[in-house]
Amino acid sequence: MQIPEEIRKSVFFILFPTKDGNKLAGTGYFVSMPVADDLNRMFIYLITAKHVIVEAKRASVDGKIWLRINTKSGFEYVVTEGSAWQTH
């Protein structure tokens, strides 16, 4: 079974800063869900394995978790607060 193109293109890389530079922690993907009472709005979730976020929070020197998102013209970084990530 092949992975659908729209899912394959939703992957991002998770990094965290160390004293020696950024370290790759893992990968994740985006999922969107419509808001129940307003189908014109969507919730967007970032999904990854729990151990990726646990390690990034533990080892990040400044509490930040970076996302490297591929774009048609290259890639962009998005910086997030480690404390904003929730595990289930």
Short mmCIF file of N, CA, C and O in Angstrom, two decimals:
data_model
loop_
_atom_site.label_atom_id
_atom_site.label_comp_id
_atom_site.label_asym_id
_atom_site.label_seq_id
_atom_site.Cartn_x
_atom_site.Cartn_y
_atom_site.Cartn_z
N MET A 1 0.84 -1.18 0.00
CA MET A 1 0.00 0.00 0.00
C MET A 1 0.88 1.24 0.00
O MET A 1 1.80 1.36 0.81
N GLN A 2 0.60 2.16 -0.88
CA GLN A 2 1.34 3.41 -0.93
C GLN A 2 0.70 4.44 -0.01
O GLN A 2 -0.52 4.45 0.19
N ILE A 3 1.54 5.32 0.53
CA ILE A 3 1.04 6.41 1.37
C ILE A 3 0.47 7.49 0.45
O ILE A 3 1.13 7.91 -0.49
N PRO A 4 -0.77 7.95 0.71
CA PRO A 4 -1.36 9.00 -0.13
C PRO A 4 -0.49 10.26 -0.14
O PRO A 4 0.11 10.63 0.86
N GLU A 5 -0.43 10.91 -1.30
CA GLU A 5 0.42 12.09 -1.50
C GLU A 5 0.13 13.19 -0.49
O GLU A 5 1.04 13.82 0.04
N GLU A 6 -1.16 13.43 -0.18
CA GLU A 6 -1.49 14.52 0.75
C GLU A 6 -1.00 14.24 2.17
O GLU A 6 -0.72 15.14 2.93
N ILE A 7 -0.85 12.98 2.52
CA ILE A 7 -0.30 12.63 3.84
C ILE A 7 1.22 12.71 3.79
O ILE A 7 1.87 13.24 4.69
N ARG A 8 1.82 12.18 2.74
CA ARG A 8 3.29 12.18 2.62
C ARG A 8 3.85 13.59 2.67
O ARG A 8 4.90 13.84 3.22
N LYS A 9 3.14 14.54 2.11
CA LYS A 9 3.62 15.91 2.07
C LYS A 9 3.35 16.68 3.36
O LYS A 9 3.72 17.84 3.47
N SER A 10 2.70 16.07 4.34
CA SER A 10 2.40 16.79 5.57
C SER A 10 3.43 16.53 6.67
O SER A 10 3.24 16.91 7.81
N VAL A 11 4.53 15.88 6.35
CA VAL A 11 5.55 15.52 7.34
C VAL A 11 6.42 16.73 7.69
O VAL A 11 6.72 17.57 6.86
N PHE A 12 6.83 16.81 8.97
CA PHE A 12 7.78 17.82 9.41
C PHE A 12 8.83 17.15 10.29
O PHE A 12 8.64 16.03 10.75
N PHE A 13 9.94 17.83 10.48
CA PHE A 13 11.03 17.35 11.31
C PHE A 13 11.01 18.12 12.62
O PHE A 13 10.73 19.32 12.64
N ILE A 14 11.31 17.45 13.72
CA ILE A 14 11.33 18.05 15.05
C ILE A 14 12.77 18.11 15.53
O ILE A 14 13.47 17.10 15.54
N LEU A 15 13.20 19.32 15.90
CA LEU A 15 14.56 19.53 16.38
C LEU A 15 14.51 20.28 17.71
O LEU A 15 13.51 20.91 18.04
N PHE A 16 15.60 20.21 18.45
CA PHE A 16 15.71 21.02 19.67
C PHE A 16 17.14 21.52 19.78
O PHE A 16 18.08 20.88 19.32
N PRO A 17 17.31 22.72 20.36
CA PRO A 17 18.65 23.30 20.48
C PRO A 17 19.45 22.66 21.61
O PRO A 17 18.93 22.41 22.69
N THR A 18 20.72 22.40 21.32
CA THR A 18 21.67 21.94 22.33
C THR A 18 22.83 22.92 22.34
O THR A 18 22.90 23.81 21.49
N LYS A 19 23.75 22.75 23.24
CA LYS A 19 24.90 23.66 23.28
C LYS A 19 25.78 23.51 22.04
O LYS A 19 26.54 24.40 21.70
N ASP A 20 25.64 22.38 21.33
CA ASP A 20 26.44 22.13 20.12
C ASP A 20 25.67 22.37 18.82
O ASP A 20 26.16 22.03 17.76
N GLY A 21 24.46 22.90 18.90
CA GLY A 21 23.64 23.12 17.70
C GLY A 21 22.31 22.40 17.83
O GLY A 21 21.99 21.85 18.88
N ASN A 22 21.55 22.40 16.76
CA ASN A 22 20.25 21.74 16.79
C ASN A 22 20.39 20.23 16.60
O ASN A 22 21.20 19.78 15.81
N LYS A 23 19.59 19.46 17.34
CA LYS A 23 19.60 18.01 17.23
C LYS A 23 18.25 17.55 16.70
O LYS A 23 17.20 18.00 17.17
N LEU A 24 18.27 16.63 15.74
CA LEU A 24 17.05 16.05 15.21
C LEU A 24 16.47 15.09 16.23
O LEU A 24 17.16 14.18 16.69
N ALA A 25 15.21 15.30 16.60
CA ALA A 25 14.56 14.44 17.57
C ALA A 25 13.66 13.41 16.90
O ALA A 25 13.48 12.31 17.41
N GLY A 26 13.06 13.76 15.77
CA GLY A 26 12.16 12.85 15.10
C GLY A 26 11.35 13.56 14.03
O GLY A 26 11.69 14.67 13.62
N THR A 27 10.27 12.93 13.63
CA THR A 27 9.38 13.50 12.62
C THR A 27 7.96 13.51 13.16
O THR A 27 7.65 12.88 14.17
N GLY A 28 7.11 14.22 12.46
CA GLY A 28 5.70 14.26 12.81
C GLY A 28 4.89 14.60 11.58
O GLY A 28 5.44 14.76 10.49
N TYR A 29 3.60 14.70 11.77
CA TYR A 29 2.71 15.04 10.66
C TYR A 29 1.54 15.87 11.18
O TYR A 29 1.27 15.92 12.37
N PHE A 30 0.87 16.54 10.26
CA PHE A 30 -0.26 17.40 10.58
C PHE A 30 -1.57 16.65 10.35
O PHE A 30 -1.68 15.86 9.42
N VAL A 31 -2.54 16.92 11.22
CA VAL A 31 -3.89 16.42 11.06
C VAL A 31 -4.83 17.59 11.29
O VAL A 31 -4.63 18.38 12.21
N SER A 32 -5.85 17.72 10.45
CA SER A 32 -6.84 18.78 10.66
C SER A 32 -8.20 18.15 10.90
O SER A 32 -8.54 17.11 10.33
N MET A 33 -8.96 18.80 11.77
CA MET A 33 -10.31 18.34 12.11
C MET A 33 -11.24 19.54 12.04
O MET A 33 -10.93 20.61 12.59
N PRO A 34 -12.41 19.39 11.41
CA PRO A 34 -13.34 20.52 11.36
C PRO A 34 -13.92 20.82 12.74
O PRO A 34 -14.10 19.93 13.56
N VAL A 35 -14.17 22.09 12.98
CA VAL A 35 -14.85 22.51 14.21
C VAL A 35 -16.31 22.09 14.07
O VAL A 35 -16.95 22.36 13.04
N ALA A 36 -16.84 21.42 15.08
CA ALA A 36 -18.16 20.81 14.98
C ALA A 36 -19.26 21.80 14.59
O ALA A 36 -20.12 21.49 13.77
N ASP A 37 -19.25 22.99 15.17
CA ASP A 37 -20.34 23.93 14.91
C ASP A 37 -20.03 24.95 13.82
O ASP A 37 -20.82 25.83 13.54
N ASP A 38 -18.85 24.84 13.19
CA ASP A 38 -18.47 25.76 12.11
C ASP A 38 -17.55 25.03 11.14
O ASP A 38 -16.34 25.02 11.31
N LEU A 39 -18.13 24.44 10.12
CA LEU A 39 -17.35 23.62 9.19
C LEU A 39 -16.39 24.43 8.33
O LEU A 39 -15.60 23.86 7.58
N ASN A 40 -16.42 25.77 8.43
CA ASN A 40 -15.47 26.61 7.71
C ASN A 40 -14.16 26.79 8.50
O ASN A 40 -13.23 27.39 8.00
N ARG A 41 -14.13 26.29 9.73
CA ARG A 41 -12.93 26.41 10.58
C ARG A 41 -12.38 25.02 10.86
O ARG A 41 -13.10 24.04 10.87
N MET A 42 -11.06 24.96 11.09
CA MET A 42 -10.40 23.69 11.35
C MET A 42 -9.46 23.81 12.55
O MET A 42 -8.86 24.86 12.75
N PHE A 43 -9.38 22.75 13.31
CA PHE A 43 -8.33 22.60 14.31
C PHE A 43 -7.18 21.88 13.61
O PHE A 43 -7.41 20.90 12.90
N ILE A 44 -5.95 22.34 13.82
CA ILE A 44 -4.79 21.68 13.24
C ILE A 44 -3.94 21.12 14.38
O ILE A 44 -3.59 21.85 15.31
N TYR A 45 -3.66 19.84 14.31
CA TYR A 45 -2.86 19.17 15.33
C TYR A 45 -1.55 18.70 14.72
O TYR A 45 -1.50 18.32 13.56
N LEU A 46 -0.49 18.73 15.53
CA LEU A 46 0.80 18.20 15.13
C LEU A 46 0.99 16.89 15.89
O LEU A 46 0.87 16.87 17.11
N ILE A 47 1.24 15.82 15.17
CA ILE A 47 1.31 14.49 15.76
C ILE A 47 2.72 13.94 15.64
O ILE A 47 3.34 14.04 14.59
N THR A 48 3.22 13.37 16.73
CA THR A 48 4.50 12.67 16.73
C THR A 48 4.47 11.63 17.84
O THR A 48 3.51 11.55 18.61
N ALA A 49 5.51 10.85 17.95
CA ALA A 49 5.61 9.87 19.03
C ALA A 49 5.92 10.58 20.34
O ALA A 49 6.66 11.57 20.38
N LYS A 50 5.35 10.08 21.42
CA LYS A 50 5.53 10.68 22.74
C LYS A 50 7.01 10.80 23.12
O LYS A 50 7.44 11.82 23.64
N HIS A 51 7.81 9.77 22.84
CA HIS A 51 9.22 9.80 23.25
C HIS A 51 9.99 10.93 22.56
O HIS A 51 10.97 11.43 23.10
N VAL A 52 9.55 11.36 21.38
CA VAL A 52 10.22 12.46 20.68
C VAL A 52 10.07 13.75 21.47
O VAL A 52 11.04 14.48 21.69
N ILE A 53 8.86 14.04 21.92
CA ILE A 53 8.61 15.27 22.67
C ILE A 53 9.22 15.20 24.06
O ILE A 53 9.80 16.18 24.55
N VAL A 54 9.13 14.06 24.72
CA VAL A 54 9.73 13.90 26.05
C VAL A 54 11.23 14.18 25.98
O VAL A 54 11.77 14.93 26.80
N GLU A 55 11.91 13.62 24.99
CA GLU A 55 13.36 13.84 24.84
C GLU A 55 13.66 15.29 24.50
O GLU A 55 14.59 15.88 25.05
N ALA A 56 12.89 15.87 23.59
CA ALA A 56 13.15 17.27 23.20
C ALA A 56 12.95 18.21 24.39
O ALA A 56 13.75 19.12 24.60
N LYS A 57 11.91 18.00 25.18
CA LYS A 57 11.69 18.84 26.36
C LYS A 57 12.83 18.68 27.37
O LYS A 57 13.28 19.64 27.97
N ARG A 58 13.27 17.45 27.56
CA ARG A 58 14.32 17.17 28.54
C ARG A 58 15.66 17.76 28.14
O ARG A 58 16.39 18.31 28.96
N ALA A 59 16.00 17.67 26.87
CA ALA A 59 17.34 18.02 26.43
C ALA A 59 17.49 19.42 25.84
O ALA A 59 18.59 19.89 25.65
N SER A 60 16.39 20.10 25.54
CA SER A 60 16.47 21.44 24.95
C SER A 60 17.11 22.42 25.93
O SER A 60 16.71 22.49 27.10
N VAL A 61 18.09 23.18 25.47
CA VAL A 61 18.78 24.12 26.37
C VAL A 61 17.94 25.35 26.69
O VAL A 61 18.20 26.01 27.69
N ASP A 62 16.95 25.66 25.87
CA ASP A 62 16.14 26.85 26.14
C ASP A 62 14.64 26.56 26.20
O ASP A 62 13.82 27.48 26.22
N GLY A 63 14.26 25.29 26.22
CA GLY A 63 12.85 24.93 26.31
C GLY A 63 12.09 25.02 24.99
O GLY A 63 10.89 24.81 24.96
N LYS A 64 12.78 25.32 23.91
CA LYS A 64 12.14 25.45 22.61
C LYS A 64 12.20 24.14 21.84
O LYS A 64 13.13 23.35 21.99
N ILE A 65 11.18 23.92 21.02
CA ILE A 65 11.15 22.81 20.08
C ILE A 65 10.92 23.42 18.71
O ILE A 65 9.98 24.19 18.51
N TRP A 66 11.80 23.09 17.78
CA TRP A 66 11.73 23.66 16.43
C TRP A 66 11.11 22.65 15.48
O TRP A 66 11.33 21.45 15.59
N LEU A 67 10.34 23.17 14.53
CA LEU A 67 9.79 22.36 13.45
C LEU A 67 10.44 22.81 12.15
O LEU A 67 10.51 24.01 11.88
N ARG A 68 10.90 21.88 11.37
CA ARG A 68 11.42 22.19 10.03
C ARG A 68 10.39 21.66 9.06
O ARG A 68 10.19 20.46 8.93
N ILE A 69 9.71 22.59 8.39
CA ILE A 69 8.60 22.25 7.50
C ILE A 69 9.04 22.49 6.06
O ILE A 69 9.45 23.60 5.71
N ASN A 70 8.95 21.46 5.25
CA ASN A 70 9.30 21.59 3.84
C ASN A 70 8.23 22.40 3.10
O ASN A 70 7.04 22.24 3.36
N THR A 71 8.68 23.26 2.20
CA THR A 71 7.79 24.06 1.37
C THR A 71 8.17 23.82 -0.09
O THR A 71 9.18 23.19 -0.38
N LYS A 72 7.38 24.34 -0.99
CA LYS A 72 7.70 24.18 -2.42
C LYS A 72 9.02 24.84 -2.79
O LYS A 72 9.71 24.42 -3.69
N SER A 73 9.38 25.90 -2.06
CA SER A 73 10.61 26.63 -2.37
C SER A 73 11.78 26.27 -1.45
O SER A 73 12.82 26.90 -1.52
N GLY A 74 11.63 25.28 -0.62
CA GLY A 74 12.71 24.91 0.29
C GLY A 74 12.16 24.40 1.61
O GLY A 74 11.51 23.38 1.67
N PHE A 75 12.39 25.17 2.69
CA PHE A 75 11.86 24.81 4.00
C PHE A 75 11.80 26.06 4.87
O PHE A 75 12.43 27.08 4.57
N GLU A 76 11.03 25.95 5.95
CA GLU A 76 10.92 27.02 6.95
C GLU A 76 11.02 26.40 8.32
O GLU A 76 10.66 25.24 8.53
N TYR A 77 11.50 27.20 9.27
CA TYR A 77 11.52 26.79 10.67
C TYR A 77 10.40 27.50 11.41
O TYR A 77 10.15 28.68 11.20
N VAL A 78 9.74 26.76 12.30
CA VAL A 78 8.75 27.33 13.21
C VAL A 78 9.21 26.96 14.61
O VAL A 78 9.47 25.78 14.90
N VAL A 79 9.32 27.95 15.49
CA VAL A 79 9.77 27.71 16.86
C VAL A 79 8.55 27.60 17.77
O VAL A 79 7.66 28.45 17.72
N THR A 80 8.51 26.55 18.58
CA THR A 80 7.41 26.36 19.53
C THR A 80 7.98 26.26 20.94
O THR A 80 9.16 25.96 21.13
N GLU A 81 7.15 26.51 21.91
CA GLU A 81 7.51 26.31 23.32
C GLU A 81 7.32 24.85 23.68
O GLU A 81 6.26 24.27 23.42
N GLY A 82 8.34 24.24 24.26
CA GLY A 82 8.22 22.85 24.69
C GLY A 82 7.05 22.65 25.64
O GLY A 82 6.38 21.62 25.58
N SER A 83 6.78 23.63 26.48
CA SER A 83 5.69 23.50 27.44
C SER A 83 4.32 23.48 26.79
O SER A 83 3.34 23.07 27.40
N ALA A 84 4.22 23.90 25.53
CA ALA A 84 2.93 23.91 24.82
C ALA A 84 2.55 22.54 24.29
O ALA A 84 1.39 22.30 23.96
N TRP A 85 3.51 21.62 24.22
CA TRP A 85 3.23 20.30 23.69
C TRP A 85 2.57 19.42 24.75
O TRP A 85 2.99 19.41 25.90
N GLN A 86 1.55 18.70 24.35
CA GLN A 86 0.85 17.78 25.25
C GLN A 86 1.03 16.35 24.76
O GLN A 86 1.10 16.10 23.57
N THR A 87 1.12 15.43 25.70
CA THR A 87 1.21 14.02 25.33
C THR A 87 -0.03 13.30 25.83
O THR A 87 -0.68 13.71 26.78
N HIS A 88 -0.33 12.22 25.14
CA HIS A 88 -1.53 11.43 25.48
C HIS A 88 -1.18 9.97 25.54
O HIS A 88 -0.27 9.52 24.93
#
